[in-house]
Tab-separated table of C-alpha atoms in Angstrom:
chain	number	residue	atom	x	y	z
H	273	MET	CA	120.751	117.834	90.116
H	274	ARG	CA	119.602	119.126	93.502
H	275	TYR	CA	117.149	117.247	95.716
H	276	ALA	CA	115.262	118.596	98.724
H	277	PHE	CA	114.871	116.033	101.509
H	278	SER	CA	114.755	115.688	105.272
H	279	LYS	CA	116.333	112.897	107.280
H	280	TYR	CA	114.284	111.309	110.044
H	281	GLU	CA	114.954	108.427	112.425
H	282	GLY	CA	112.332	106.116	113.900
H	283	LEU	CA	113.348	103.509	116.484
H	284	GLY	CA	116.769	103.034	114.910
H	285	ASN	CA	115.746	103.148	111.239
H	286	ASP	CA	116.802	106.242	109.336
H	287	PHE	CA	115.061	107.490	106.233
H	288	LEU	CA	115.206	110.210	103.652
H	289	VAL	CA	111.779	111.846	103.634
H	290	VAL	CA	110.814	113.627	100.444
H	291	GLU	CA	107.716	115.559	99.579
H	292	GLN	CA	106.444	114.364	96.230
H	293	ALA	CA	105.535	117.886	95.131
H	294	ARG	CA	109.152	119.049	95.704
H	295	PHE	CA	111.073	115.995	94.479
H	296	PRO	CA	111.283	114.259	91.107
H	297	GLU	CA	110.121	110.654	90.834
H	298	VAL	CA	112.107	108.371	93.135
H	299	THR	CA	113.226	105.421	91.044
H	300	ALA	CA	114.759	102.271	92.484
H	301	GLU	CA	118.126	103.314	91.041
H	302	LEU	CA	117.952	106.765	92.641
H	303	ALA	CA	116.953	105.314	96.043
H	304	ILE	CA	119.902	102.908	95.927
H	305	LYS	CA	122.300	105.786	95.240
H	306	LEU	CA	120.832	108.099	97.872
H	307	CYS	CA	120.713	105.403	100.571
H	308	ASP	CA	124.295	104.234	100.000
H	309	ARG	CA	126.069	104.903	103.308
H	310	HIS	CA	129.492	105.300	101.660
H	311	PHE	CA	128.711	107.417	98.605
H	312	GLY	CA	125.205	108.772	99.260
H	313	VAL	CA	123.382	110.387	102.135
H	314	GLY	CA	122.738	106.983	103.687
H	315	GLY	CA	119.481	105.561	104.919
H	316	ASP	CA	117.265	102.511	105.248
H	317	GLY	CA	115.003	103.847	102.521
H	318	VAL	CA	113.298	106.799	100.909
H	319	LEU	CA	109.830	107.801	102.113
H	320	ILE	CA	107.720	109.725	99.614
H	321	THR	CA	104.903	111.733	101.160
H	322	GLY	CA	102.623	114.706	100.785
H	323	LEU	CA	98.940	115.228	100.174
H	324	ARG	CA	97.015	113.435	97.459
H	325	ASP	CA	93.494	114.745	96.953
H	326	GLY	CA	93.964	116.623	100.240
H	327	ARG	CA	94.856	113.481	102.211
H	328	PRO	CA	98.251	112.396	103.577
H	329	PHE	CA	99.975	109.486	101.850
H	330	MET	CA	103.224	107.554	102.057
H	331	SER	CA	105.087	105.258	99.700
H	332	VAL	CA	108.396	103.553	100.410
H	333	VAL	CA	111.459	102.648	98.376
H	334	ASN	CA	113.905	100.539	100.375
H	335	ALA	CA	117.676	101.063	100.225
H	336	ASP	CA	117.927	98.073	97.857
H	337	GLY	CA	115.368	99.601	95.475
H	338	SER	CA	112.485	97.284	96.427
H	339	LYS	CA	109.063	98.766	97.152
H	340	PRO	CA	107.259	97.395	100.218
H	341	GLU	CA	103.600	98.041	100.943
H	342	MET	CA	104.276	99.664	104.288
H	343	CYS	CA	106.921	100.393	106.921
H	344	GLY	CA	105.894	101.053	110.527
H	345	ASN	CA	108.976	103.040	111.550
H	346	GLY	CA	108.862	104.883	108.241
H	347	LEU	CA	105.240	105.791	108.894
H	348	ARG	CA	106.259	107.308	112.239
H	349	CYS	CA	108.765	109.497	110.410
H	350	VAL	CA	106.251	110.522	107.755
H	351	ALA	CA	103.618	111.412	110.364
H	352	LEU	CA	106.075	113.671	112.194
H	353	TYR	CA	107.268	115.200	108.912
H	354	LEU	CA	103.682	116.007	107.875
H	355	ALA	CA	103.044	117.623	111.271
H	356	ASP	CA	106.390	119.491	111.255
H	357	ARG	CA	105.714	120.935	107.784
H	358	GLY	CA	102.164	121.941	108.689
H	359	LEU	CA	100.649	119.684	106.031
H	360	VAL	CA	98.274	118.284	108.667
H	361	ARG	CA	96.623	120.257	111.441
H	362	ASP	CA	95.151	117.465	113.552
H	363	VAL	CA	97.091	115.543	116.186
H	364	ALA	CA	95.523	112.289	114.942
H	365	PHE	CA	95.033	111.487	111.260
H	366	GLU	CA	95.174	108.719	108.664
H	367	VAL	CA	97.972	108.187	106.174
H	368	ALA	CA	97.279	106.235	102.983
H	369	THR	CA	99.840	103.506	102.224
H	370	GLU	CA	100.064	100.700	99.676
H	371	ALA	CA	98.789	98.432	102.488
H	372	GLY	CA	95.767	100.672	103.097
H	373	PRO	CA	95.196	103.578	105.473
H	374	HIS	CA	96.915	103.649	108.858
H	375	PHE	CA	95.906	105.788	111.815
H	376	VAL	CA	98.696	107.869	113.401
H	377	ARG	CA	98.892	110.264	116.325
H	378	VAL	CA	101.622	112.852	116.934
H	379	ALA	CA	101.922	113.968	120.555
H	380	ARG	CA	104.337	116.735	121.524
H	381	ASP	CA	105.675	117.694	124.914
H	382	GLU	CA	108.663	119.618	126.269
H	383	GLN	CA	110.970	116.689	125.476
H	384	GLY	CA	109.984	116.334	121.807
H	385	ALA	CA	107.437	114.314	119.905
H	386	ASN	CA	106.020	110.818	120.212
H	387	VAL	CA	104.351	109.209	117.237
H	388	GLU	CA	101.892	106.365	117.623
H	389	VAL	CA	101.050	104.152	114.638
H	390	ARG	CA	98.137	101.752	114.580
H	391	MET	CA	99.523	98.683	112.819
H	392	ARG	CA	97.488	95.784	111.505
H	393	HIS	CA	96.769	92.822	113.772
H	394	ALA	CA	99.681	90.426	114.104
H	395	SER	CA	99.404	87.184	112.150
H	396	ILE	CA	101.171	83.868	112.725
H	397	ASP	CA	99.745	82.428	109.507
H	398	ALA	CA	102.762	81.119	107.582
H	399	ALA	CA	101.327	82.368	104.271
H	400	ASP	CA	101.579	85.939	105.596
H	401	VAL	CA	105.279	85.494	106.349
H	402	LEU	CA	106.590	82.770	104.026
H	403	ARG	CA	104.746	82.775	100.724
H	404	GLU	CA	105.293	79.029	100.089
H	405	GLU	CA	104.150	77.791	103.481
H	406	ARG	CA	100.687	77.069	104.870
H	407	GLY	CA	99.381	76.763	108.414
H	408	ARG	CA	100.831	78.411	111.498
H	409	PHE	CA	104.500	79.238	111.756
H	410	LEU	CA	104.818	78.895	115.492
H	411	ASP	CA	107.684	77.100	117.236
H	412	ALA	CA	108.568	75.378	113.945
H	413	PRO	CA	111.734	73.241	113.860
H	414	PHE	CA	114.495	74.494	111.589
H	415	GLN	CA	117.889	72.942	110.872
H	416	LEU	CA	120.688	75.532	111.076
H	417	GLU	CA	123.946	73.831	110.097
H	418	SER	CA	124.443	71.199	112.830
H	419	GLN	CA	121.963	72.743	115.265
H	420	ARG	CA	118.183	72.334	115.340
H	421	VAL	CA	116.361	75.504	116.412
H	422	HIS	CA	112.704	76.413	116.779
H	423	LEU	CA	111.395	79.537	115.098
H	424	SER	CA	108.198	81.534	115.173
H	425	ALA	CA	107.316	84.143	112.580
H	426	VAL	CA	104.916	87.017	112.997
H	427	SER	CA	103.636	89.311	110.266
H	428	MET	CA	102.579	92.858	111.086
H	429	GLY	CA	101.257	93.387	107.562
H	430	ASN	CA	104.317	95.258	106.321
H	431	PRO	CA	106.402	92.870	104.244
H	432	HIS	CA	109.768	94.256	103.205
């Protein structure tokens, strides 16, 4: 079977970007095969995009087959893909994700394109990072083998 995709990179993450209208359903099994760096195309995940009811959208399937709500670097790639393909005309627009809409802006100059993504506010609430914990996860002690370290966790609203 043949698949039409583009490969985009955003701040070190590489993704297969597929337009839903031109690609069959991306199952977890298919994403795992495609993202395999030894036997597939290789990538950190598959980004499904296009227009739904005339509005841009994005969904993500990670290389391990899991489906996160959002991916910031993936959203950068999708925004540029939508602009490159002429699916959006505006420089600034919203993209619907499983985590809600996110505002993006694609700016071009002679050196290429820069994509800005408006992420959610950062949270240090432990429940946003570690589902079993409560309170703030800031400078928390953690035993790592024979060494005690202090960790802080921050959620940007894109668990994956």
